[in-house]
Short mmCIF file of C-alpha atoms and ligand atoms in Angstrom, two decimals:
data_model
loop_
_atom_site.label_atom_id
_atom_site.label_comp_id
_atom_site.label_asym_id
_atom_site.label_seq_id
_atom_site.Cartn_x
_atom_site.Cartn_y
_atom_site.Cartn_z
CA MET O 6 -1.36 10.49 56.67
CA THR O 7 0.43 9.99 59.89
CA GLY O 8 -0.12 7.82 62.53
CA ALA O 9 -1.22 10.58 65.25
CA HIS O 10 -3.32 12.13 62.45
CA ALA O 11 -5.70 9.49 61.06
CA ARG O 12 -9.39 10.19 60.95
CA VAL O 13 -11.29 7.16 61.92
CA VAL O 14 -15.11 7.39 61.78
CA VAL O 15 -16.18 4.75 65.04
CA VAL O 16 -19.97 3.93 64.22
CA GLY O 17 -22.01 3.24 67.23
CA ALA O 18 -21.71 4.80 70.35
CA GLY O 19 -23.06 2.27 72.70
CA LEU O 20 -19.76 0.59 74.52
CA ALA O 21 -18.01 -0.68 72.47
CA GLY O 22 -17.89 1.76 69.61
CA LEU O 23 -16.89 4.65 72.93
CA VAL O 24 -13.85 2.82 73.85
CA ALA O 25 -12.59 1.95 70.90
CA ALA O 26 -12.79 6.05 70.08
CA ARG O 27 -11.60 6.33 72.77
CA ASP O 28 -8.34 4.85 72.50
CA LEU O 29 -7.49 6.06 69.45
CA ALA O 30 -8.45 9.53 70.53
CA GLU O 31 -6.09 8.96 73.22
CA SER O 32 -3.44 7.72 70.32
CA GLY O 33 -3.69 10.85 68.85
CA ALA O 34 -6.00 9.53 65.81
CA GLU O 35 -8.65 12.38 64.97
CA VAL O 36 -12.01 10.79 65.53
CA ASN O 37 -15.63 11.14 64.51
CA VAL O 38 -18.41 8.87 66.66
CA LEU O 39 -21.38 8.44 64.47
CA GLU O 40 -24.46 7.46 66.33
CA ALA O 41 -27.83 7.25 65.35
CA ARG O 42 -29.76 7.83 67.99
CA ASP O 43 -30.52 10.55 70.23
CA ARG O 44 -28.71 9.00 73.25
CA VAL O 45 -24.77 7.23 73.54
CA GLY O 46 -25.19 3.16 75.62
CA GLY O 47 -26.93 1.63 72.90
CA ARG O 48 -28.08 -1.54 75.19
CA MET O 49 -27.18 0.26 78.58
CA ARG O 50 -30.15 2.61 79.04
CA GLY O 51 -30.87 4.71 81.97
CA VAL O 52 -34.98 4.71 82.99
CA PRO O 53 -36.18 6.71 85.70
CA VAL O 54 -38.67 4.94 88.03
CA SER O 55 -39.32 7.84 90.35
CA SER O 56 -38.29 10.64 92.03
CA GLY O 57 -34.73 10.56 92.01
CA VAL O 58 -34.99 7.03 91.16
CA VAL O 59 -32.65 5.95 87.72
CA ALA O 60 -33.61 2.19 87.15
CA ASP O 61 -30.97 0.01 84.40
CA GLY O 62 -33.16 -0.57 81.59
CA GLY O 63 -30.49 -2.55 79.49
CA ALA O 64 -27.10 -3.70 80.97
CA ALA O 65 -27.25 -4.25 84.75
CA TYR O 66 -25.06 -6.82 86.11
CA LEU O 67 -21.46 -7.31 86.70
CA GLY O 68 -18.92 -9.65 88.51
CA ARG O 69 -15.29 -10.35 89.24
CA GLN O 70 -14.23 -11.52 86.00
CA HIS O 71 -15.27 -8.70 83.74
CA THR O 72 -11.72 -7.10 84.99
CA GLU O 73 -11.96 -4.22 81.73
CA LEU O 74 -15.64 -3.26 83.38
CA LEU O 75 -14.13 -2.96 86.69
CA ARG O 76 -11.38 -0.73 85.45
CA LEU O 77 -13.29 1.66 83.64
CA VAL O 78 -16.09 1.77 86.05
CA GLY O 79 -13.10 2.89 88.69
CA ASP O 80 -11.46 4.92 86.48
CA HIS O 81 -14.34 7.31 86.06
CA GLY O 82 -14.67 7.51 89.79
CA LEU O 83 -18.38 5.23 89.85
CA ASN O 84 -19.58 2.94 92.87
CA LEU O 85 -20.22 -0.51 92.85
CA VAL O 86 -23.76 -1.70 94.36
CA SER O 87 -24.28 -5.10 95.40
CA THR O 88 -27.46 -7.19 93.94
CA GLY O 89 -30.05 -7.74 96.65
CA MET O 90 -29.90 -11.34 97.04
CA THR O 91 -30.85 -10.97 100.99
CA GLY O 92 -33.76 -13.52 102.11
CA GLU O 93 -35.57 -15.97 100.61
CA SER O 94 -36.96 -17.36 96.84
CA THR O 95 -40.06 -17.41 95.42
CA PHE O 96 -40.96 -19.85 92.69
CA LEU O 97 -44.45 -19.81 90.69
CA ILE O 98 -44.11 -23.56 89.53
CA ASP O 99 -47.11 -23.54 87.34
CA ASP O 100 -49.42 -21.20 89.73
CA ASP O 101 -48.52 -23.11 92.49
CA ARG O 102 -46.19 -20.37 94.86
CA THR O 103 -43.75 -21.64 97.23
CA THR O 104 -40.89 -19.47 99.24
CA THR O 105 -37.61 -21.26 100.10
CA ALA O 106 -34.03 -20.35 101.56
CA SER O 107 -32.76 -22.09 98.47
CA ARG O 108 -31.86 -20.72 94.76
CA VAL O 109 -32.83 -24.15 93.52
CA PRO O 110 -36.71 -24.43 91.72
CA PRO O 111 -38.85 -26.95 93.36
CA LEU O 112 -38.28 -29.25 90.04
CA ASP O 113 -36.94 -32.81 89.86
CA ALA O 114 -33.66 -32.67 91.53
CA VAL O 115 -32.62 -35.79 89.22
CA ALA O 116 -34.07 -33.77 86.35
CA LEU O 117 -32.33 -30.88 86.76
CA GLY O 118 -28.96 -32.73 87.62
CA ASP O 119 -29.44 -34.41 84.36
CA LEU O 120 -29.53 -31.51 82.13
CA PHE O 121 -26.85 -29.46 83.91
CA ASP O 122 -24.55 -32.38 83.77
CA ARG O 123 -25.02 -32.94 80.20
CA LEU O 124 -24.72 -28.80 79.83
CA ASP O 125 -21.17 -28.30 81.73
CA ASP O 126 -20.16 -31.64 79.08
CA LEU O 127 -20.97 -29.60 76.39
CA ILE O 128 -19.46 -26.63 77.53
CA GLU O 129 -16.37 -28.20 78.08
CA SER O 130 -16.38 -29.46 74.51
CA VAL O 131 -16.06 -25.75 72.85
CA ARG O 132 -13.27 -24.78 71.70
CA PRO O 133 -13.62 -20.95 73.14
CA ASN O 134 -11.04 -18.54 71.07
CA ALA O 135 -12.45 -20.65 67.90
CA PRO O 136 -16.28 -22.51 68.47
CA TRP O 137 -15.89 -23.38 64.83
CA LEU O 138 -13.24 -25.72 65.24
CA THR O 139 -14.59 -27.49 68.15
CA PRO O 140 -15.18 -31.05 67.61
CA ASP O 141 -18.31 -31.88 65.86
CA ALA O 142 -18.80 -28.11 65.35
CA ASP O 143 -21.24 -29.40 62.13
CA ARG O 144 -23.78 -31.17 63.97
CA LEU O 145 -23.98 -28.72 67.09
CA ASP O 146 -24.26 -25.63 64.97
CA HIS O 147 -26.79 -27.04 62.70
CA GLN O 148 -29.14 -28.27 65.13
CA THR O 149 -31.33 -26.47 67.71
CA ALA O 150 -30.96 -26.16 71.32
CA LYS O 151 -34.26 -27.43 71.49
CA ARG O 152 -33.77 -30.31 69.20
CA TRP O 153 -30.54 -31.12 71.76
CA LEU O 154 -32.99 -31.21 75.08
CA VAL O 155 -35.87 -33.22 73.08
CA ASP O 156 -33.18 -35.65 71.96
CA GLY O 157 -31.49 -35.98 74.61
CA ILE O 158 -33.39 -35.97 78.42
CA ALA O 159 -36.88 -37.70 78.86
CA ARG O 160 -37.81 -35.96 82.17
CA PRO O 161 -40.45 -33.60 81.95
CA ASP O 162 -38.76 -31.20 84.54
CA ALA O 163 -35.73 -30.91 82.57
CA HIS O 164 -38.01 -29.19 79.51
CA ALA O 165 -40.28 -26.77 82.26
CA PHE O 166 -36.80 -25.70 83.18
CA PHE O 167 -34.51 -25.27 79.87
CA PRO O 168 -36.60 -22.42 78.09
CA LEU O 169 -36.03 -20.39 81.82
CA PHE O 170 -32.74 -21.00 81.73
CA LEU O 171 -32.28 -19.92 78.84
CA GLY O 172 -34.22 -16.72 78.55
CA GLU O 173 -32.50 -15.37 81.92
CA MET O 174 -29.11 -16.47 80.49
CA MET O 175 -29.55 -15.32 77.26
CA ALA O 176 -33.32 -14.14 76.72
CA ALA O 177 -33.13 -17.14 73.72
CA ASP O 178 -36.06 -19.51 72.84
CA PRO O 179 -34.86 -22.89 72.50
CA ALA O 180 -36.24 -23.61 69.39
CA ALA O 181 -34.08 -20.01 67.60
CA ILE O 182 -30.49 -21.29 68.37
CA SER O 183 -27.96 -24.00 67.37
CA VAL O 184 -26.63 -25.64 70.15
CA LEU O 185 -23.48 -24.61 69.92
CA HIS O 186 -24.54 -21.02 69.86
CA MET O 187 -25.94 -21.60 73.38
CA ALA O 188 -23.09 -24.10 74.24
CA PHE O 189 -20.30 -21.15 73.68
CA TYR O 190 -22.17 -18.38 75.15
CA LEU O 191 -22.43 -20.09 78.53
CA ARG O 192 -18.24 -21.09 78.34
CA SER O 193 -17.34 -17.71 77.17
CA GLY O 194 -19.42 -15.61 79.74
CA GLY O 195 -17.68 -18.02 82.32
CA GLY O 196 -19.20 -21.49 82.87
CA ILE O 197 -23.33 -22.07 84.02
CA GLN O 198 -22.09 -21.62 87.51
CA TYR O 199 -21.18 -17.94 87.07
CA LEU O 200 -22.53 -17.02 85.07
CA ASN O 201 -26.14 -18.39 86.96
CA ALA O 202 -24.57 -16.61 90.67
CA PHE O 203 -25.28 -13.49 92.23
CA GLU O 204 -22.79 -13.47 94.95
CA GLY O 205 -19.33 -14.34 93.11
CA GLY O 206 -20.91 -14.72 89.66
CA ALA O 207 -21.97 -12.12 87.09
CA GLN O 208 -24.50 -10.79 88.56
CA GLN O 209 -22.67 -9.86 91.86
CA TRP O 210 -22.66 -6.11 91.34
CA ARG O 211 -24.39 -3.25 89.44
CA ILE O 212 -23.33 0.18 88.78
CA ASP O 213 -24.97 2.60 91.53
CA GLY O 214 -26.98 5.37 89.75
CA GLY O 215 -27.07 2.55 86.48
CA ALA O 216 -24.81 1.13 83.69
CA HIS O 217 -25.19 3.94 80.99
CA LEU O 218 -23.47 6.47 83.72
CA LEU O 219 -19.96 5.12 82.06
CA ALA O 220 -21.02 5.40 78.43
CA ASP O 221 -21.90 9.31 79.28
CA ALA O 222 -18.71 9.52 81.25
CA LEU O 223 -16.83 7.99 77.82
CA ALA O 224 -19.05 10.10 75.87
CA ASP O 225 -17.76 13.27 78.37
CA GLU O 226 -14.55 12.72 77.90
CA LEU O 227 -14.96 12.52 73.81
CA GLY O 228 -16.62 15.67 73.92
CA ASP O 229 -17.62 16.74 69.60
CA ARG O 230 -16.34 14.04 68.48
CA VAL O 231 -19.93 12.09 68.98
CA HIS O 232 -22.21 13.29 66.72
CA LEU O 233 -26.08 12.10 68.22
CA ASN O 234 -28.50 11.46 65.10
CA HIS O 235 -26.90 10.53 62.42
CA PRO O 236 -27.37 7.11 61.78
CA VAL O 237 -25.06 5.72 58.88
CA ALA O 238 -26.72 4.26 55.69
CA ALA O 239 -23.37 3.49 53.26
CA ILE O 240 -20.03 3.31 53.74
CA ASP O 241 -17.99 3.87 50.25
CA GLN O 242 -14.28 2.81 50.42
CA GLY O 243 -12.07 3.91 47.64
CA ASP O 244 -8.06 3.91 47.10
CA ASP O 245 -7.65 6.49 49.31
CA GLY O 246 -9.56 6.64 51.46
CA VAL O 247 -13.60 5.58 53.39
CA VAL O 248 -17.04 7.75 52.64
CA VAL O 249 -19.36 7.64 55.19
CA ARG O 250 -22.97 8.70 54.67
CA CYS O 251 -25.42 8.94 56.96
CA ASP O 252 -29.01 9.52 56.72
CA ALA O 253 -30.69 12.98 57.14
CA GLY O 254 -31.67 12.70 61.17
CA THR O 255 -33.81 15.33 62.83
CA ASN O 256 -33.89 18.56 61.66
CA ARG O 257 -30.56 18.03 59.81
CA PRO O 258 -29.62 16.92 56.21
CA PRO O 259 -27.72 14.17 54.56
CA ALA O 260 -24.49 14.18 56.20
CA GLU O 261 -20.94 12.66 55.02
CA PHE O 262 -17.75 11.96 56.88
CA ARG O 263 -14.14 10.93 55.27
CA ALA O 264 -11.85 8.77 56.84
CA ASP O 265 -8.66 6.56 56.60
CA ARG O 266 -10.12 3.95 58.75
CA VAL O 267 -13.43 3.05 60.08
CA ILE O 268 -15.07 0.56 62.93
CA VAL O 269 -18.26 -0.78 63.06
CA ALA O 270 -19.11 -1.08 65.97
CA LEU O 271 -23.24 -1.86 65.70
CA PRO O 272 -24.82 -5.58 66.39
CA PRO O 273 -24.48 -7.73 63.74
CA LEU O 274 -28.74 -6.69 62.12
CA LEU O 275 -27.40 -3.74 62.08
CA ALA O 276 -23.91 -3.91 60.34
CA HIS O 277 -25.92 -6.27 57.87
CA ARG O 278 -28.03 -3.51 56.79
CA ILE O 279 -25.69 -0.85 55.91
CA ASP O 280 -25.14 -0.43 52.10
CA PHE O 281 -20.75 -1.43 51.57
CA ARG O 282 -19.38 -0.12 48.31
CA PRO O 283 -17.97 -2.58 47.45
CA GLY O 284 -20.09 -5.08 49.41
CA LEU O 285 -19.06 -7.91 51.42
CA SER O 286 -17.10 -11.46 50.54
CA THR O 287 -19.08 -12.28 53.98
CA PRO O 288 -22.11 -11.54 55.56
CA ARG O 289 -22.63 -9.99 58.87
CA ALA O 290 -25.77 -11.79 59.91
CA THR O 291 -27.70 -14.57 58.16
CA ALA O 292 -31.74 -15.67 57.90
CA ALA O 293 -31.00 -17.96 60.50
CA THR O 294 -29.48 -14.94 63.03
CA GLY O 295 -31.46 -13.51 65.80
CA ARG O 296 -32.31 -11.28 68.25
CA GLY O 297 -32.50 -11.57 71.83
CA CYS O 298 -35.39 -11.32 73.34
CA ALA O 299 -35.81 -9.32 76.15
CA ILE O 300 -38.30 -6.80 78.45
CA LYS O 301 -37.71 -5.44 81.72
CA VAL O 302 -40.40 -4.48 83.72
CA HIS O 303 -39.66 -1.87 86.86
CA LEU O 304 -42.28 -1.43 89.93
CA SER O 305 -41.21 1.08 92.06
CA TYR O 306 -42.61 1.23 95.85
CA GLN O 307 -41.67 3.55 99.06
CA ALA O 308 -39.16 1.15 100.23
CA PRO O 309 -38.45 -2.76 99.50
CA LEU O 310 -41.65 -3.87 101.48
CA TRP O 311 -40.89 -7.73 100.43
CA ARG O 312 -38.07 -7.53 102.76
CA GLU O 313 -39.72 -6.92 105.86
CA ASP O 314 -40.87 -10.34 105.33
CA GLY O 315 -37.56 -11.82 104.57
CA LEU O 316 -37.62 -12.20 100.98
CA SER O 317 -35.65 -11.27 98.38
CA GLY O 318 -37.44 -10.43 96.29
CA TRP O 319 -35.60 -13.23 93.72
CA SER O 320 -38.37 -15.07 91.75
CA VAL O 321 -38.90 -17.42 88.75
CA SER O 322 -42.24 -18.47 87.62
CA THR O 323 -42.72 -21.37 84.96
CA SER O 324 -45.11 -18.79 82.51
CA GLY O 325 -44.93 -15.15 82.01
CA PRO O 326 -45.04 -12.61 81.96
CA LEU O 327 -42.04 -11.55 84.71
CA LEU O 328 -40.18 -14.85 84.38
CA SER O 329 -37.75 -13.60 86.90
CA THR O 330 -37.26 -10.56 89.44
CA VAL O 331 -34.31 -9.30 91.03
CA ASP O 332 -34.01 -6.56 93.80
CA ASP O 333 -33.09 -3.47 92.46
CA SER O 334 -33.40 -1.19 94.84
CA PRO O 335 -31.82 1.96 95.86
CA PRO O 336 -28.40 0.56 98.27
CA ASP O 337 -29.47 3.04 101.06
CA GLY O 338 -33.17 1.28 100.81
CA SER O 339 -34.70 4.64 99.94
CA ALA O 340 -37.30 3.47 97.34
CA GLY O 341 -38.39 -0.47 96.39
CA VAL O 342 -37.15 -0.91 92.84
CA LEU O 343 -38.24 -4.57 91.91
CA THR O 344 -37.18 -5.43 88.09
CA GLY O 345 -39.01 -8.69 86.40
CA PHE O 346 -37.37 -9.93 82.94
CA VAL O 347 -39.72 -10.81 80.25
CA THR O 348 -37.54 -13.15 78.20
CA GLY O 349 -37.55 -15.12 75.01
CA ALA O 350 -40.82 -16.80 73.41
CA ALA O 351 -43.01 -14.90 76.80
CA ALA O 352 -41.15 -11.26 75.21
CA SER O 353 -43.03 -11.55 71.77
CA ALA O 354 -46.46 -11.78 73.34
CA PHE O 355 -45.84 -9.28 75.88
CA SER O 356 -44.12 -7.38 73.32
CA ALA O 357 -47.58 -7.16 71.25
CA LEU O 358 -49.94 -6.52 74.13
CA SER O 359 -51.16 -2.58 74.02
CA PRO O 360 -49.31 -0.63 77.52
CA ALA O 361 -52.20 -1.20 79.49
CA ASP O 362 -52.31 -4.60 78.93
CA GLN O 363 -48.79 -5.03 79.93
CA GLU O 364 -48.73 -3.02 83.14
CA GLY O 365 -51.98 -5.46 83.39
CA SER O 366 -51.09 -8.53 83.20
CA ALA O 367 -47.06 -7.38 84.82
CA LEU O 368 -49.56 -5.82 88.33
CA ALA O 369 -51.16 -9.37 88.30
CA HIS O 370 -48.41 -11.25 87.93
CA VAL O 371 -46.20 -9.98 90.95
CA GLY O 372 -50.12 -9.98 92.92
CA ARG O 373 -49.51 -13.84 92.54
CA LEU O 374 -46.03 -13.64 93.60
CA PHE O 375 -45.95 -11.37 96.35
CA PRO O 376 -49.13 -11.56 97.47
CA ALA O 377 -48.87 -9.01 100.82
CA LEU O 378 -47.54 -6.43 98.76
CA PRO O 379 -49.43 -3.18 98.00
CA PRO O 380 -49.90 -1.96 94.34
CA PRO O 381 -46.36 -0.44 93.07
CA ASP O 382 -46.15 3.26 92.47
CA THR O 383 -45.17 3.18 89.43
CA CYS O 384 -45.03 0.46 86.55
CA SER O 385 -42.60 1.20 83.57
CA VAL O 386 -41.73 -1.51 80.44
CA THR O 387 -39.02 -1.31 78.58
CA ASP O 388 -39.65 -3.22 75.65
CA TRP O 389 -35.93 -3.81 73.77
CA LEU O 390 -38.21 -5.22 71.25
CA ALA O 391 -39.47 -2.01 69.40
CA GLU O 392 -36.16 -0.70 69.36
CA GLU O 393 -34.86 0.52 66.13
CA TYR O 394 -31.59 0.59 66.68
CA SER O 395 -30.93 -2.83 68.60
CA ARG O 396 -32.27 -5.45 67.19
CA GLY O 397 -30.91 -8.05 69.39
CA CYS O 398 -31.69 -8.18 73.71
CA TYR O 399 -29.40 -9.09 75.65
CA ALA O 400 -27.35 -9.90 72.29
CA ALA O 401 -27.56 -11.24 69.04
CA LEU O 402 -28.57 -15.22 68.86
CA PHE O 403 -26.63 -16.54 66.07
CA GLY O 404 -29.27 -20.20 64.44
CA PRO O 405 -28.40 -22.99 62.79
CA GLY O 406 -25.54 -22.60 60.98
CA ASP O 407 -24.43 -19.30 62.07
CA TRP O 408 -21.24 -20.04 63.62
CA LEU O 409 -19.88 -22.15 61.21
CA ARG O 410 -20.73 -19.31 58.39
CA LEU O 411 -20.28 -16.25 60.51
CA GLY O 412 -17.72 -17.05 62.95
CA PRO O 413 -14.67 -16.88 61.07
CA THR O 414 -14.38 -13.80 59.79
CA LEU O 415 -16.23 -12.26 62.54
CA THR O 416 -13.25 -9.74 63.00
CA GLU O 417 -11.38 -10.18 59.64
CA PRO O 418 -11.32 -6.66 58.72
CA HIS O 419 -13.12 -5.68 55.15
CA ARG O 420 -9.99 -3.41 53.84
CA ARG O 421 -10.39 -0.33 55.89
CA ILE O 422 -13.41 -1.35 57.90
CA HIS O 423 -12.56 -2.47 60.97
CA TRP O 424 -15.29 -4.16 63.15
CA ALA O 425 -16.74 -4.11 67.22
CA GLY O 426 -19.54 -4.65 69.55
CA THR O 427 -19.54 -6.91 71.76
CA GLU O 428 -21.15 -10.03 69.14
CA THR O 429 -17.46 -10.44 67.79
CA SER O 430 -16.21 -10.67 71.07
CA LEU O 431 -15.55 -14.19 71.76
CA GLU O 432 -15.02 -13.60 75.39
CA TYR O 433 -17.58 -12.44 77.35
CA PHE O 434 -19.90 -12.37 74.45
CA GLY O 435 -23.01 -10.59 74.73
CA LEU O 436 -21.98 -8.54 77.82
CA MET O 437 -20.54 -5.50 78.33
CA GLU O 438 -17.27 -7.32 78.85
CA GLY O 439 -17.56 -8.63 75.51
CA ALA O 440 -18.51 -5.41 74.31
CA ILE O 441 -15.57 -3.34 76.07
CA ARG O 442 -12.75 -6.11 74.87
CA SER O 443 -13.70 -5.50 71.30
CA GLY O 444 -13.22 -1.86 70.92
CA GLN O 445 -9.59 -2.08 72.36
CA ARG O 446 -9.07 -5.25 70.13
CA ALA O 447 -11.24 -3.01 67.03
CA ALA O 448 -8.72 0.36 68.52
CA ALA O 449 -5.55 -1.86 68.13
CA GLU O 450 -6.37 -2.98 65.26
CA VAL O 451 -6.38 0.18 63.21
CA ILE O 452 -3.40 2.04 65.36
CA GLY O 453 -1.60 -0.98 64.07
CA ALA O 454 -2.64 -0.66 60.49
CA THR O 455 -2.34 2.82 60.56
CA HIS O 456 1.42 2.93 61.96
CA ALA O 457 2.27 0.24 59.41
CA ALA O 458 1.39 2.66 56.72
CA THR O 459 3.46 5.66 58.28
CA ASN O 460 5.93 3.06 57.90
CA SER O 461 5.76 1.84 54.42
CA SER O 462 5.41 5.07 53.28
CA LYS O 463 8.29 6.27 54.91
CA VAL O 464 10.28 3.21 53.47
CA LEU O 465 9.07 4.50 49.71
CA VAL O 466 10.15 8.00 51.02
P1 FAD A 505 -24.82 -1.26 71.78
O1 FAD A 505 -25.10 -0.71 73.07
O2 FAD A 505 -26.41 -2.21 70.83
O3 FAD A 505 -24.80 -0.40 70.95
C1 FAD A 505 -24.42 0.45 69.49
C2 FAD A 505 -24.86 1.37 68.80
O4 FAD A 505 -24.78 1.69 68.27
C3 FAD A 505 -25.92 2.03 69.47
O5 FAD A 505 -25.95 2.96 70.05
C4 FAD A 505 -27.46 2.23 68.44
O6 FAD A 505 -27.81 2.68 68.81
C5 FAD A 505 -26.01 2.14 67.37
N1 FAD A 505 -26.83 2.27 66.11
C6 FAD A 505 -27.61 1.08 65.21
N2 FAD A 505 -26.65 1.34 64.07
C7 FAD A 505 -26.47 2.25 63.44
C8 FAD A 505 -26.27 3.23 62.15
N3 FAD A 505 -26.88 2.33 61.54
N4 FAD A 505 -26.09 4.26 62.77
C9 FAD A 505 -25.64 4.72 63.62
N5 FAD A 505 -24.94 4.02 64.91
C10 FAD A 505 -26.25 3.19 64.87
N6 FAD A 505 -24.80 -7.02 79.88
C11 FAD A 505 -23.82 -7.36 80.97
O7 FAD A 505 -22.91 -6.95 80.68
N7 FAD A 505 -24.99 -7.48 82.39
C12 FAD A 505 -26.38 -7.36 82.10
O8 FAD A 505 -26.54 -7.52 82.80
C13 FAD A 505 -26.76 -7.21 81.08
N8 FAD A 505 -28.16 -6.83 80.86
C14 FAD A 505 -29.01 -7.21 79.55
C15 FAD A 505 -30.24 -6.13 79.61
C16 FAD A 505 -30.84 -5.91 78.42
C17 FAD A 505 -32.37 -6.12 78.42
C18 FAD A 505 -29.92 -5.82 77.84
C19 FAD A 505 -30.94 -4.80 76.15
C20 FAD A 505 -28.95 -5.87 77.44
C21 FAD A 505 -28.38 -6.78 78.75
N9 FAD A 505 -26.68 -6.76 78.58
C22 FAD A 505 -25.80 -7.10 79.81
C23 FAD A 505 -25.57 -6.88 77.55
C24 FAD A 505 -25.24 -5.46 76.93
O9 FAD A 505 -25.93 -4.49 77.26
C25 FAD A 505 -24.83 -5.13 75.51
O10 FAD A 505 -23.56 -6.35 75.69
C26 FAD A 505 -23.52 -4.14 75.20
O11 FAD A 505 -24.60 -2.92 76.11
C27 FAD A 505 -23.10 -4.44 74.32
O12 FAD A 505 -22.37 -2.84 73.20
P2 FAD A 505 -22.42 -3.01 72.22
O13 FAD A 505 -21.27 -1.43 72.09
O14 FAD A 505 -21.94 -3.94 71.67
O15 FAD A 505 -23.68 -2.55 70.86
#
C-alpha cells in the first residue's frame, strides 16, 4: 500500500462524508462512498414547494463564523441569499397576538433577562475543546436542562420561553438533554447571541436554490465513487484491512467493499447500529442519547404577501404546532415561502397526526398568526422523525451522562475506522459547519495514518 493508492471507504454521503471523500480523492486515495439513501446530502434536502421554487427541507441557514462552509459555497459558485427579516415580528402568546418592531417576545423582561444571564454564565464555564473536563462536569452532565431551570428560576415566563428557545436552537425537549449538552451546544455554535441572530448571526443567509446544491456539487466531483442505495450493515477488520458489508438495496444483492481505512460519517445513533467486528470498546451512543425532533412545514403563496402588511413573516408562538415561522421566499420575491418549525415535544405530537390533520393544524395556526393571508397554494411537510437514515435533527441530543461517557472517545479511531459527522465536531456541533470540519479532520487523520504506514514499510525495506 502506498499513500497515493490507499483504499478508503466513506460510509454516509452527508456533508461530512462528502467533504472527507473529496479531500481523500484529492490526496490520491482510491475512495468509495457508500450511501444508504437514493440521494446524497443527508440532513440537507431540497423540497420543491411550487413551480420552480425549491425550499430547504433540512439545513438552511449560515452566518459569518461558518468559514469552511462559506469557502465551499464560494468554491462551487453558489450564491447566498439574505434571510428576509424586514418588517415587524409576530408573537402568539397564549393565543394573544401582537406585532411589534422588536424581536423580543412580549414576556416578563426580568424573567427573560435572568434566564439569559444564567445561560451566559453557564456557557462561559464550559470547556469547549473538552466539555467533559468542564468544572463540575459530573453534576452538569447528570442533570437535565429542565431540572436546571426548575431549580434555578421561579418566574413563569422563563418557563414558558425556555422550551421555545431550546426547540428553536437545538430541536430539543429540555427534559431530554443534560445541562452540559445544552451549555456545550450553545458555546460550540458561537454563543447565544450569534446562534439566535439573523443579521450578523447564524441565520444571516441561505444558499440560493437550497443547501442541498452544495452536496450535489460535491457528489458530482466524486462521480462514480459515490454508491447510492448501499446501506452499510457490518464492518469487519482483520490484520490486513477492512471489509465493509452492505445490505441488499433495491434491485441490488448484498455487496462488499475492501479498504485499508474506513471513515464512518453517520449520526451516532446510526453508527451505533452497524455491526463492528471486533466490537467497539466504547459505544457511539447510549440509551440516554436522543434525537433532536424537528419538522419543517413549507407554505407557498403567489408572493410574500405578509410584507404588504409590514410584517417580516418571522413569528414565535408559545404553543404548537408552528413554534416559529421564517420568510424563506426566493430573493426576487417571485413567490412567497413561509417556513414553519415544529420542534421538540410539539414535533412528536405533530408527527403522529395524519397528513390531512398535519395540514389542517398548520393552516389553522397560520390563520391565527397572519389573519390577512389567503390560504396558501401548497403546504408541504418534511418530517425528520420519520427518516430512517437520520435519527436526530437538527442533531443527536446527548442525554444525562453522555458527555462523560462518549465525549472523550468521540473521535478516537477504532483501529482502521475513523469517525466523522457533525456530532463528532467540538466546533459548531450539530451544524453544517461542524459536519465539514469533522470531514476535514477525519480525512487528515486517514492521510496521516496512511503516510505513517508507508514510511514505516520503507524503513522495514
Ligand atoms: P448527515 O447529513 O446525517 O449524513 C449522514 C449520511 O449517512 C446520510 O446521507 C444518511 O443517509 C447516511 N447513512 C445513514 N446510515 C447509513 C448506513 N448504515 N450506511 C450508509 N449510509 C448511511 N445546520 C445548519 O448549519 N444550519 C441550519 O439552518 C440547520 N437547520 C437544520 C434543520 C433541519 C430540519 C435539519 C434536519 C438539520 C438542520 N441543520 C442545520 C443540521 C445540518 O443539517 C447537519 O448538521 C448536517 O447536515 C449533518 O451532516 P452529516 O454529514 O454530519 O450527517
